[in-house]
Rosetta silent file (secondary structure, phi, psi, omega in degrees, C-alpha in Angstrom):
SEQUENCE: MRPLDPLGASGTPAQSDLNLLRTFLAVYRSGSFTAAAQLLGLSQPTVTTQIRSLERQTRRELFERLPRGVAPTAVADELAARVAAPLDALAEATGHGPRERSRAEPVHLAGPAELLSTRALPALAPLVTEGVRLRVTMGLTDPLLEELRAGRHDLVIATTRPRGRTLSAVPLTDEEFVLVAAPAWADRVARRPAADGPAALHDIPLITYAEDLPIVRRYWRHVFGRRLNCRAAVSVPDLRAVLALVTAGAGYSVLPRYLCAGELASGALVLLDAPEDAPINTGFLVQRPGTSDNPHVTLVRDRLLEAGRTW
SCORE:     score description
SCORE:     0.000 S_00000001
   1 L     0.000  112.638  167.133   30.206    9.813  -20.949 S_00000001
   2 L   -23.389  134.430  170.210   30.442    6.422  -19.066 S_00000001
   3 L   -50.175  152.980  167.305   27.387    4.501  -17.592 S_00000001
   4 L   -73.725  117.586 -161.471   27.477    4.708  -13.651 S_00000001
   5 L  -122.211  112.248 -171.057   29.950    2.205  -12.238 S_00000001
   6 L   -77.385  -16.304 -175.356   29.359    2.452   -8.198 S_00000001
   7 L   -88.300  -33.269 -155.798   32.654    0.096   -7.567 S_00000001
   8 L    70.865 -165.580 -173.178   34.516    2.095  -10.323 S_00000001
   9 L   -75.251  -29.186  176.679   36.924    0.473  -12.842 S_00000001
  10 L  -101.611    4.602  171.322   39.255   -1.283  -10.359 S_00000001
  11 L    95.081  -22.214  169.089   36.336   -2.660   -8.159 S_00000001
  12 L   -83.171  142.025 -156.795   37.041   -0.132   -5.398 S_00000001
  13 L   -74.225  141.653 -152.597   34.298    2.126   -4.213 S_00000001
  14 L  -111.585  121.942 -176.048   34.839    5.207   -6.113 S_00000001
  15 H   -58.542  -44.197 -175.405   34.164    8.173   -3.364 S_00000001
  16 H   -75.016  -29.935 -168.930   32.307   10.762   -5.436 S_00000001
  17 H   -80.241  -30.993  165.595   29.884    8.136   -7.027 S_00000001
  18 H   -46.827  -49.635  170.206   29.379    6.834   -3.279 S_00000001
  19 H   -63.936  -53.825  168.499   28.376   10.399   -2.268 S_00000001
  20 H   -42.928  -68.327 -169.112   26.011   10.574   -5.328 S_00000001
  21 H   -65.500  -13.934  174.315   24.458    7.284   -4.600 S_00000001
  22 H   -98.123  -17.976  173.587   23.910    7.980   -0.916 S_00000001
  23 H   -88.782   -7.896  175.598   22.137   11.421   -1.663 S_00000001
  24 H   -82.926  -29.380 -179.878   20.483    9.657   -4.093 S_00000001
  25 H   -79.396  -26.988 -175.517   18.842    7.006   -1.630 S_00000001
  26 H   -57.132  -46.420 -179.423   18.354    9.756    0.637 S_00000001
  27 H   -64.471  -77.733  168.169   15.868   11.478   -2.124 S_00000001
  28 H   -12.277  -61.118 -170.049   14.480    8.132   -2.933 S_00000001
  29 H   -88.880  -11.291  176.910   13.517    7.285    0.595 S_00000001
  30 H  -100.176  -24.000 -148.230   12.198   10.704    1.623 S_00000001
  31 L    28.483   40.594  142.028   10.712   11.702   -1.592 S_00000001
  32 L  -144.233  170.412  179.734   12.083   15.051   -1.834 S_00000001
  33 H   -78.556  -37.390 -175.204   15.379   17.158   -2.173 S_00000001
  34 H   -54.968  -63.942 -161.742   14.369   19.332    0.858 S_00000001
  35 H   -71.626  -12.973  174.315   13.792   16.243    3.164 S_00000001
  36 H   -90.984  -52.225 -168.292   17.327   14.422    1.760 S_00000001
  37 H   -61.190  -43.906 -178.505   19.037   17.479    2.430 S_00000001
  38 L   -79.302  -20.671 -175.733   18.050   17.794    6.394 S_00000001
  39 L   -88.445  -20.572  172.158   18.399   13.910    6.563 S_00000001
  40 L  -120.039   31.713 -163.329   22.241   14.451    5.177 S_00000001
  41 L    18.092   42.786  148.926   23.139   18.038    6.401 S_00000001
  42 L  -118.997  164.903  172.640   23.262   19.440    3.292 S_00000001
  43 L   -50.801  155.259 -177.298   21.934   22.212    1.268 S_00000001
  44 H   -63.284  -42.501  179.607   18.966   21.836   -0.618 S_00000001
  45 H   -64.637  -44.915 -173.712   20.838   23.425   -4.088 S_00000001
  46 H   -69.094  -47.919  175.485   23.822   20.548   -3.315 S_00000001
  47 H   -62.386  -35.844 -170.197   21.260   17.726   -3.192 S_00000001
  48 H   -76.736  -53.277  160.746   19.889   19.007   -6.434 S_00000001
  49 H   -70.773   -1.543  176.631   23.006   19.238   -7.979 S_00000001
  50 H   -80.258  -39.165 -161.462   24.347   15.771   -6.884 S_00000001
  51 H   -85.197  -18.292  157.084   21.211   14.204   -8.451 S_00000001
  52 H   -61.112  -39.058 -157.404   21.852   16.135  -11.990 S_00000001
  53 H   -91.825  -23.747  177.818   25.339   14.961  -12.106 S_00000001
  54 H   -86.819    5.669 -168.566   24.067   11.539  -11.183 S_00000001
  55 H   -97.466  -55.666 -163.194   21.120   11.785  -13.907 S_00000001
  56 H   -70.445  -23.281  172.284   24.055   12.847  -16.386 S_00000001
  57 H   -52.993  -73.896 -158.962   26.338    9.844  -15.306 S_00000001
  58 H   -59.843  -20.857 -167.258   23.318    7.107  -15.701 S_00000001
  59 L    51.172   40.897  174.656   21.910    9.349  -18.949 S_00000001
  60 L  -125.034  114.610  172.025   18.682    8.636  -17.065 S_00000001
  61 L   -57.724  125.551  169.609   15.739   10.788  -15.349 S_00000001
  62 L   -89.744  -45.648 -174.904   15.844    9.373  -11.894 S_00000001
  63 E  -123.666  154.793  162.196   13.061   11.567  -10.499 S_00000001
  64 E  -107.366  151.039 -161.819   10.068   13.425  -11.895 S_00000001
  65 E  -100.884  118.900  150.679   10.116   16.975  -10.167 S_00000001
  66 E   -96.738  173.227 -168.614    6.460   17.532   -8.740 S_00000001
  67 L   -58.954  -54.596 -175.611    4.649   20.550   -7.251 S_00000001
  68 L  -122.745   76.554  175.312    5.367   19.060   -3.987 S_00000001
  69 E   116.255 -169.784  165.088    8.453   16.455   -3.642 S_00000001
  70 E  -111.061  156.324  168.068    9.604   14.058   -6.399 S_00000001
  71 E  -105.988  123.977 -168.953    8.520   10.896   -7.761 S_00000001
  72 E   -87.780  152.207 -176.534   11.149    8.360   -8.655 S_00000001
  73 L   -70.122 -177.331  174.691   11.246    6.677  -12.149 S_00000001
  74 H   -83.492  -20.322  179.965   11.230    3.195  -13.040 S_00000001
  75 H   -67.701  -58.968  169.776   15.008    3.584  -13.693 S_00000001
  76 H   -41.729  -60.130  171.390   15.075    5.016  -10.055 S_00000001
  77 H   -55.914  -34.085  178.418   13.530    2.131   -8.549 S_00000001
  78 H   -64.515  -60.359 -179.360   16.067   -0.609  -10.535 S_00000001
  79 H   -35.015  -48.531 -176.297   18.912    1.677   -9.044 S_00000001
  80 H   -85.645  -17.700  151.831   17.684    1.789   -5.364 S_00000001
  81 H   -38.429  -46.063 -176.303   17.329   -2.069   -5.692 S_00000001
  82 H   -92.812  -20.190  171.903   20.623   -2.532   -6.581 S_00000001
  83 H  -114.428   -5.490  175.091   22.266   -0.219   -4.236 S_00000001
  84 H   -60.835  -59.239 -178.171   20.118    0.075   -0.990 S_00000001
  85 H   -65.387  -39.896 -176.189   21.452   -2.681    0.802 S_00000001
  86 H   -72.370  -41.811  171.149   25.181   -2.568    0.188 S_00000001
  87 H   -52.065  -51.415  167.678   25.016    1.203    1.115 S_00000001
  88 H   -46.158  -72.979  172.165   23.169    0.350    4.370 S_00000001
  89 H   -38.958  -45.504  158.761   25.678   -2.194    5.207 S_00000001
  90 H   -62.722  -22.858  177.048   28.324    0.338    4.453 S_00000001
  91 H   -77.487  -44.769  179.051   26.990    2.957    6.531 S_00000001
  92 H   -75.760  -17.254  167.783   26.475    0.397    9.548 S_00000001
  93 H   -77.875  -47.207 -166.033   30.016   -1.075    9.108 S_00000001
  94 L   -95.074   20.614  166.169   31.757    2.092    9.156 S_00000001
  95 L    82.263  -10.408 -173.203   29.621    3.740   12.252 S_00000001
  96 L  -119.909  162.809  172.817   27.924    6.415    9.983 S_00000001
  97 L    92.172  -67.927 -169.941   24.110    6.937    8.882 S_00000001
  98 H   -60.907  -56.722  169.178   21.782    4.910   10.591 S_00000001
  99 H   -44.146  -40.915  175.460   21.997    6.597   13.967 S_00000001
 100 H   -64.869  -49.620 -169.470   21.204   10.047   12.126 S_00000001
 101 H   -59.369  -54.591 -176.177   19.002    8.557    9.788 S_00000001
 102 H   -52.193  -44.766 -158.789   16.433    6.894   12.688 S_00000001
 103 H   -58.280  -47.580 -142.109   16.363   10.387   14.369 S_00000001
 104 H  -119.419  -23.707 -165.433   14.878   12.123   11.241 S_00000001
 105 L   -74.367  132.103  171.248   13.607    9.442    8.853 S_00000001
 106 L   -69.143  169.703  175.279    9.621    9.070    8.345 S_00000001
 107 E   -88.937  107.251  150.320    7.871    5.588    8.317 S_00000001
 108 E  -117.460  141.057 -158.395    6.693    4.834    5.072 S_00000001
 109 E  -102.053  133.174 -173.925    3.672    3.181    5.131 S_00000001
 110 E  -137.988 -178.578  177.937    1.611    1.636    2.006 S_00000001
 111 E   151.043  176.295  167.896   -1.376   -0.377    1.722 S_00000001
 112 L   -61.541  134.893 -178.990   -5.266   -0.329    0.215 S_00000001
 113 H   -71.548  -24.493  173.208   -6.846    3.059    0.911 S_00000001
 114 H   -70.617  -31.345 -168.394   -9.766    2.042    2.599 S_00000001
 115 H   -96.553  -18.868  157.343   -8.177    0.106    5.196 S_00000001
 116 H   -45.269  -67.584  174.865   -5.539    2.603    5.687 S_00000001
 117 H   -49.147  -61.849 -154.195   -8.091    5.569    6.067 S_00000001
 118 H   -94.295  -24.530 -173.080  -10.467    3.753    8.326 S_00000001
 119 H  -109.281  -70.575 -170.048   -8.257    1.518   10.173 S_00000001
 120 H   -80.730  -49.910 -165.125   -4.490    1.690   10.294 S_00000001
 121 H   -76.691  -30.473  175.018   -3.938    5.415   10.256 S_00000001
 122 H   -64.322  -29.250 -179.436   -6.455    6.447   13.224 S_00000001
 123 H   -61.403  -27.313 -172.482   -4.735    3.506   15.184 S_00000001
 124 L   -98.160   35.163 -161.468   -1.183    5.195   14.599 S_00000001
 125 L   -95.757  -50.539 -178.406   -2.670    8.852   15.360 S_00000001
 126 L   -49.657  -17.481  177.221   -0.930    8.337   19.014 S_00000001
 127 L   -92.598  -10.979 -179.358    2.472    7.731   17.752 S_00000001
 128 L   -90.966  -24.283  167.281    2.211   10.586   15.465 S_00000001
 129 L   -74.346   -0.797  169.432    1.438   12.815   18.411 S_00000001
 130 L  -112.123   38.920 -179.265    4.475   11.682   19.819 S_00000001
 131 L    99.439  -25.178 -174.112    6.882   12.443   17.352 S_00000001
 132 L   -65.646  153.452 -173.241    6.608    9.531   14.556 S_00000001
 133 L  -128.408  145.496 -179.144    6.580   10.741   11.132 S_00000001
 134 E  -136.383  130.458  171.246    4.671    9.170    8.360 S_00000001
 135 E  -107.755  131.698 -163.851    4.719    8.999    4.595 S_00000001
 136 E  -109.037  170.798  161.670    1.740    7.157    3.302 S_00000001
 137 E  -154.128  137.873 -166.104    0.963    5.604   -0.023 S_00000001
 138 E  -121.044  128.064  164.266   -2.144    4.078   -1.117 S_00000001
 139 L  -178.666 -119.157 -176.046   -2.502    1.345   -3.821 S_00000001
 140 L  -106.711  154.355 -179.188   -2.985   -2.095   -5.253 S_00000001
 141 H   -60.374  -55.183 -172.859   -0.935   -4.949   -3.123 S_00000001
 142 H   -58.339  -37.062  171.246    1.260   -6.208   -6.277 S_00000001
 143 H   -82.177  -24.586 -156.176    2.666   -2.929   -7.198 S_00000001
 144 H   -85.823  -61.406 -174.209    3.202   -1.674   -3.569 S_00000001
 145 H   -43.147  -23.541 -177.506    5.195   -5.055   -2.843 S_00000001
 146 H   -80.725  -39.912  168.480    7.377   -4.622   -5.770 S_00000001
 147 H   -72.996   -5.902  177.409    8.362   -1.124   -4.619 S_00000001
 148 H   -95.221  -32.970  157.049    8.928   -2.327   -1.194 S_00000001
 149 H   -41.339  -60.266 -177.315   11.531   -4.908   -2.681 S_00000001
 150 L   -43.952  -18.526 -174.997   12.735   -1.696   -4.103 S_00000001
 151 L    91.006   -2.465  179.489   13.350   -0.160   -0.852 S_00000001
 152 L   -76.662  -26.433  146.755   10.468    2.637   -1.361 S_00000001
 153 L   -95.713  149.796  159.304    8.625    1.414    1.621 S_00000001
 154 L   -83.489  -27.325 -179.843    9.204    0.235    5.031 S_00000001
 155 E  -152.491  134.811 -161.355    6.024   -1.173    5.490 S_00000001
 156 E  -118.275  141.770  147.692    3.001   -2.743    3.066 S_00000001
 157 E  -115.146  130.715 -163.187   -0.236   -3.944    4.172 S_00000001
 158 L  -118.962  137.452 -164.147   -1.193   -6.391    1.745 S_00000001
 159 L   -76.695   -4.793 -171.386   -4.415   -8.248    0.895 S_00000001
 160 L  -134.698  137.244  150.332   -2.186  -11.247   -0.179 S_00000001
 161 L   -39.581  115.274 -152.110    0.573  -13.081    1.205 S_00000001
 162 L   -66.814  159.576  142.283    3.694  -11.902   -0.982 S_00000001
 163 L   -59.357  171.478 -178.072    5.629  -15.056   -2.726 S_00000001
 164 L    33.467 -178.347 -154.923    9.033  -16.193   -1.952 S_00000001
 165 L   -98.340    7.382 -166.615   11.573  -15.479    0.744 S_00000001
 166 L   -96.551   -9.422  171.921   12.578  -11.989    0.014 S_00000001
 167 L  -124.151  135.264  170.039    9.733  -10.420    2.371 S_00000001
 168 L   -47.492  137.512  158.496    8.604  -10.660    5.717 S_00000001
 169 L  -158.903  138.444  172.033    4.894  -11.310    6.290 S_00000001
 170 E  -139.550  137.077 -179.180    2.556  -11.871    9.388 S_00000001
 171 L   -52.027  133.859  177.662   -1.022  -11.697    9.385 S_00000001
 172 L  -112.915  -14.839 -176.744   -2.347   -8.707   10.418 S_00000001
 173 L  -171.652  161.778  171.974   -6.631   -8.909   10.404 S_00000001
 174 E  -119.165  149.431  174.084   -9.374  -10.927    8.251 S_00000001
 175 E  -104.270  123.276  162.948  -11.843   -9.069    6.449 S_00000001
 176 E   -93.624  140.311  173.868  -15.440  -10.642    6.256 S_00000001
 177 E   -82.737  135.679  175.578  -17.384   -9.938    2.948 S_00000001
 178 E  -139.189  145.232 -170.723  -20.772   -9.101    3.250 S_00000001
 179 E   -91.699  133.015 -178.452  -23.856   -8.762    0.559 S_00000001
 180 E  -147.701  155.168  159.574  -25.567   -5.224    1.409 S_00000001
 181 E  -152.760 -176.245 -166.238  -27.795   -2.889   -0.086 S_00000001
 182 L   -78.750  170.342  175.013  -30.108   -0.082    0.964 S_00000001
 183 H   -52.997  -52.174 -168.585  -33.342   -0.985    2.813 S_00000001
 184 H   -57.543  -28.988  162.259  -35.625   -0.364   -0.174 S_00000001
 185 H   -47.954  -44.428 -174.418  -33.466   -3.104   -2.343 S_00000001
 186 H   -60.528  -61.182 -167.990  -33.781   -5.297    0.486 S_00000001
 187 H   -77.165    3.470  173.719  -37.647   -5.255    0.841 S_00000001
 188 H  -110.360  -19.909  168.426  -37.836   -5.829   -3.080 S_00000001
 189 H   -89.494  -32.066  171.787  -35.591   -8.926   -2.838 S_00000001
 190 L   -50.133  -31.618  177.243  -37.593   -9.988    0.283 S_00000001
 191 L   -83.022    1.009 -169.473  -40.824  -10.166   -2.160 S_00000001
 192 L  -102.816  145.371 -169.345  -39.205  -12.466   -4.565 S_00000001
 193 L   -42.783  149.133  170.417  -39.823  -16.400   -4.127 S_00000001
 194 H   -65.417  -34.903 -167.832  -37.038  -17.720   -1.603 S_00000001
 195 H   -59.129  -21.250  165.323  -36.321  -20.303   -4.623 S_00000001
 196 H   -37.315  -53.662  177.259  -34.720  -17.368   -6.515 S_00000001
 197 L    80.866 -121.023 -174.661  -31.843  -17.580   -4.661 S_00000001
 198 L   -92.933  -21.086 -173.432  -29.087  -15.192   -5.881 S_00000001
 199 L   -63.364   -0.207 -171.403  -30.987  -14.938   -9.479 S_00000001
 200 L   -96.885   11.404  178.088  -33.547  -12.248   -7.316 S_00000001
 201 L   -95.107  -15.618 -153.401  -30.323   -9.526   -7.422 S_00000001
 202 L   -68.414  -17.441 -179.151  -30.198   -9.856  -11.218 S_00000001
 203 L   -96.842    1.221 -175.182  -32.582   -6.831  -11.701 S_00000001
 204 L   -91.011  139.124  162.655  -30.873   -4.625   -9.238 S_00000001
 205 L   -49.989  127.542  178.915  -27.767   -2.332  -10.130 S_00000001
 206 E   -92.926  135.591  173.592  -24.410   -4.015   -8.919 S_00000001
 207 E  -122.611  141.117 -154.375  -21.973   -1.598   -7.863 S_00000001
 208 E  -144.759 -174.250 -163.007  -18.255   -3.091   -7.666 S_00000001
 209 L   -90.726  -62.868  178.496  -14.679   -2.218   -6.983 S_00000001
 210 L  -134.446  172.550 -176.397  -13.406   -3.025  -10.441 S_00000001
 211 L   -62.829  -31.839 -176.627  -14.728   -4.347  -13.850 S_00000001
 212 L   -99.757   38.330  170.035  -13.991   -7.956  -13.554 S_00000001
 213 L    19.115   63.306 -179.036  -15.828   -7.902   -9.874 S_00000001
 214 H   -69.119  -33.816 -174.709  -13.384   -9.959   -8.076 S_00000001
 215 H   -78.341  -22.255 -176.350  -14.621   -9.513   -4.803 S_00000001
 216 H   -87.755  -24.945  176.886  -18.430   -9.958   -5.861 S_00000001
 217 H   -78.418  -50.921 -164.834  -17.320  -13.426   -7.925 S_00000001
 218 H   -51.186  -50.613 -174.223  -15.466  -14.541   -4.723 S_00000001
 219 H   -57.377  -60.148 -176.685  -18.862  -14.028   -2.560 S_00000001
 220 H   -59.490  -41.213  177.408  -20.601  -15.961   -5.277 S_00000001
 221 H   -62.101  -39.502 -172.099  -18.479  -18.631   -5.570 S_00000001
 222 H   -93.413  -13.307  176.005  -17.795  -19.368   -1.911 S_00000001
 223 L  -100.365  -79.187 -162.649  -21.653  -18.750   -0.521 S_00000001
 224 L   -59.930  -46.755 -179.364  -23.861  -19.579   -3.641 S_00000001
 225 L    77.441   45.002 -175.892  -21.250  -22.069   -5.338 S_00000001
 226 L  -162.201  158.933 -170.610  -21.711  -20.886   -8.648 S_00000001
 227 L   -71.660  150.914  164.367  -20.668  -18.315  -11.144 S_00000001
 228 L   -49.317  137.581  162.284  -21.436  -14.759  -11.275 S_00000001
 229 L  -128.128   81.895 -164.189  -23.221  -13.927  -14.405 S_00000001
 230 L  -178.272  143.098  174.541  -23.774  -10.078  -14.507 S_00000001
 231 L  -104.713  172.932  176.379  -22.081   -6.784  -15.102 S_00000001
 232 L   -82.423  151.125  163.525  -21.604   -3.691  -13.006 S_00000001
 233 L   -77.081  -35.891 -171.317  -23.773   -0.608  -13.285 S_00000001
 234 E  -125.677  110.541  167.228  -20.947    1.140  -11.557 S_00000001
 235 E  -121.368  133.227 -169.879  -17.472    0.270  -11.304 S_00000001
 236 L  -133.704  118.751  178.790  -15.134    2.846   -8.861 S_00000001
 237 L   -77.124   62.216 -176.293  -11.809    1.787   -7.764 S_00000001
 238 L  -173.038  113.007  166.885  -12.417    2.938   -4.187 S_00000001
 239 H   -41.313  -29.552 -171.481  -14.357    0.990   -1.659 S_00000001
 240 H   -82.847  -35.944  154.778  -15.686    4.057    0.041 S_00000001
 241 H   -29.225  -73.976  171.748  -16.920    4.923   -3.076 S_00000001
 242 H   -39.205  -75.184  153.388  -18.813    1.930   -3.357 S_00000001
 243 H    19.989  -80.218 -167.665  -20.073    2.509    0.061 S_00000001
 244 H   -75.448  -55.585 -177.118  -21.692    5.825   -0.469 S_00000001
 245 H   -41.325  -39.771 -165.335  -23.342    4.779   -3.973 S_00000001
 246 H   -83.701  -33.804  168.594  -24.978    1.626   -2.210 S_00000001
 247 H   -57.230  -43.364  167.189  -26.104    3.761    0.758 S_00000001
 248 L   -43.851  -17.505  179.047  -27.374    6.132   -1.540 S_00000001
 249 L   106.205    0.367 -155.239  -29.873    3.685   -3.096 S_00000001
 250 L   -77.196  -43.648 -168.638  -27.788    3.195   -6.210 S_00000001
 251 L  -164.988 -145.405 -177.364  -27.678   -0.697   -5.997 S_00000001
 252 E  -124.973  152.615  161.603  -26.070   -3.759   -4.059 S_00000001
 253 E  -145.182 -172.565  176.914  -22.565   -4.608   -3.796 S_00000001
 254 E  -113.714  118.735  171.453  -20.185   -7.109   -1.691 S_00000001
 255 E  -124.930 -179.788 -178.302  -18.126   -5.050    0.880 S_00000001
 256 E   -88.973  125.969  170.062  -15.755   -5.705    3.914 S_00000001
 257 H   -43.598  -41.973  163.572  -17.763   -5.674    7.063 S_00000001
 258 H   -46.711  -32.215 -164.926  -15.361   -3.283    8.500 S_00000001
 259 H   -75.529  -37.961 -170.038  -15.984   -0.626    5.684 S_00000001
 260 H  -123.900   31.456  178.146  -19.821   -0.802    6.474 S_00000001
 261 H   -65.111  -35.951 -176.058  -20.455   -1.450   10.005 S_00000001
 262 H   -78.355  -43.985  162.132  -21.538    1.812   10.977 S_00000001
 263 H   -36.218  -45.214 -179.637  -24.028    1.723    8.209 S_00000001
 264 H   -60.925  -49.874  178.371  -25.305   -1.765    9.369 S_00000001
 265 H   -51.480  -41.076 -178.480  -25.731   -0.268   12.572 S_00000001
 266 H  -103.368    5.486  179.136  -27.783    2.309   11.875 S_00000001
 267 L    75.022   36.212  179.166  -29.811    0.782    9.164 S_00000001
 268 L   -76.661  -41.852 -178.546  -28.789    2.792    6.271 S_00000001
 269 L  -108.566  170.667 -178.934  -27.643   -0.651    5.014 S_00000001
 270 E  -144.862  133.904  158.331  -29.205   -4.342    5.322 S_00000001
 271 E   -76.577  152.648  171.385  -27.790   -7.549    4.695 S_00000001
 272 L   -98.185    7.369  174.481  -29.028   -9.453    1.860 S_00000001
 273 L  -173.661  160.024 -174.960  -27.995  -12.689    3.097 S_00000001
 274 L  -135.041   78.461 -173.358  -26.253  -13.945    6.323 S_00000001
 275 L   -75.442  145.815  165.661  -24.443  -17.156    5.297 S_00000001
 276 L   -88.946   17.521  174.893  -22.788  -18.940    8.046 S_00000001
 277 L  -129.168   67.954 -164.773  -19.652  -19.295    6.402 S_00000001
 278 L   -70.092  152.500  159.081  -19.035  -15.857    5.113 S_00000001
 279 L   -62.068  132.652 -161.138  -16.036  -15.391    2.989 S_00000001
 280 E  -131.283  133.717  155.853  -12.958  -13.972    4.637 S_00000001
 281 E  -116.928  143.587 -177.889   -9.494  -12.389    3.345 S_00000001
 282 E   -99.886  133.694 -177.512   -6.685  -12.268    5.457 S_00000001
 283 L   -73.922  161.531  145.169   -4.346   -8.741    5.690 S_00000001
 284 L  -149.355  144.420  172.465   -0.676   -9.203    6.086 S_00000001
 285 E   -88.797  122.632  177.985    1.780   -6.636    7.502 S_00000001
 286 E  -133.673  151.562 -165.626    4.936   -7.257    5.027 S_00000001
 287 L  -173.517  153.358 -179.765    8.587   -5.546    5.310 S_00000001
 288 L   -86.057  106.297 -178.906   11.837   -6.584    4.160 S_00000001
 289 L   -30.500  137.339  176.738   13.638   -8.680    6.821 S_00000001
 290 L    51.861   13.051 -166.945   16.575   -6.813    8.699 S_00000001
 291 L  -101.315   -2.920 -174.676   16.865   -3.670    6.514 S_00000001
 292 L   -98.246  129.110  147.967   15.467   -0.730    8.758 S_00000001
 293 L   -77.689   -4.180 -169.083   17.292    1.304   11.146 S_00000001
 294 L   -87.071   90.556  176.618   14.677    3.302   11.970 S_00000001
 295 H   -35.717  -40.489 -157.456   13.403    2.422   15.560 S_00000001
 296 H   -60.813  -44.015 -179.141   10.041    4.262   14.504 S_00000001
 297 H   -40.124  -40.119 -168.916    9.361    1.277   11.770 S_00000001
 298 H   -69.559  -57.218  162.464    9.312   -0.816   14.878 S_00000001
 299 H   -33.343  -64.939 -167.632    6.962    1.416   16.495 S_00000001
 300 H   -69.251  -41.557 -173.693    4.559    1.482   13.574 S_00000001
 301 H   -80.390  -45.725 -168.106    4.728   -2.384   13.014 S_00000001
 302 H   -73.050  -37.006  164.323    3.942   -3.350   16.427 S_00000001
 303 H   -38.989  -57.799 -175.056    1.044   -0.658   16.821 S_00000001
 304 H   -43.844  -57.227 -177.374   -0.443   -2.057   13.726 S_00000001
 305 H   -54.655  -32.688  175.098   -0.162   -5.428   14.716 S_00000001
 306 H   -60.018  -63.200  171.842   -1.683   -4.694   18.132 S_00000001
 307 H   -55.505  -44.181 -158.123   -4.764   -2.905   16.494 S_00000001
 308 H   -63.045  -37.168  175.431   -5.228   -5.487   14.119 S_00000001
 309 L   -26.290  -57.447 -169.821   -6.471   -7.853   16.982 S_00000001
 310 L   -90.027    1.260 -142.337   -9.652   -5.681   17.330 S_00000001
 311 L  -100.980    0.000    0.000  -10.288   -4.573   13.787 S_00000001
């Protein structure tokens, strides 16, 4: 059986293969056979049959079947990157697809778990009540940007500006990082001589987001002008968990101010340091230029940019 050739041997579109690719792209973007069937006006068994046919042609598994929906494999990511733009352009040229998709397609939004949970999603709540549908993915910036290039997401909140010209990025918000601990630890630090500086923290457990301490190391370089020479007592890949541990008295950490503003206001946490020039990280809202026919993507984008000015 030959590998899939979307243009056929003669260089002209093979209609059966185009139908399979349209179905594949709908499943890839919607995340389930059922949702794709609704978008395409097909039955769910038809979508399932077409995906199986495409998998037989490619001799590769395209989707991992999950209890709820499907997850694309690396092969599916690569195929989507190849066919998304041509299929979208063909649908626009023939007057089919974009208008119908825009009524039903959810907006695929991705970004850091903490910023999405505490800032972005609450800001989008009014749009949800007005009928905007969201599909949210949480993760690290670099993998999410690669998935955006492949067409898996519509918008990504990134902690760094993407390189190259394939993606469009606009500043969304600035994160100020603060050095914090529970009051009991702050009192202990305050009793140390001022000359000790950051060395006063060496006996206090350090709670971090990652084993290589990226946020804390950056704070040390920016504020203290020196390298951090200690290891984490706890490493947990969720800043909300770091916040919970520090608030419970487990130790100290460096956190975005927005994430711990409530605890600072209530006194549950206190600042261990108040530099005039605190380290700041800019977050960006990223999308592929000119690729979405879904007007809800624009609504979500504009709402996030508006809300970001107040974060």
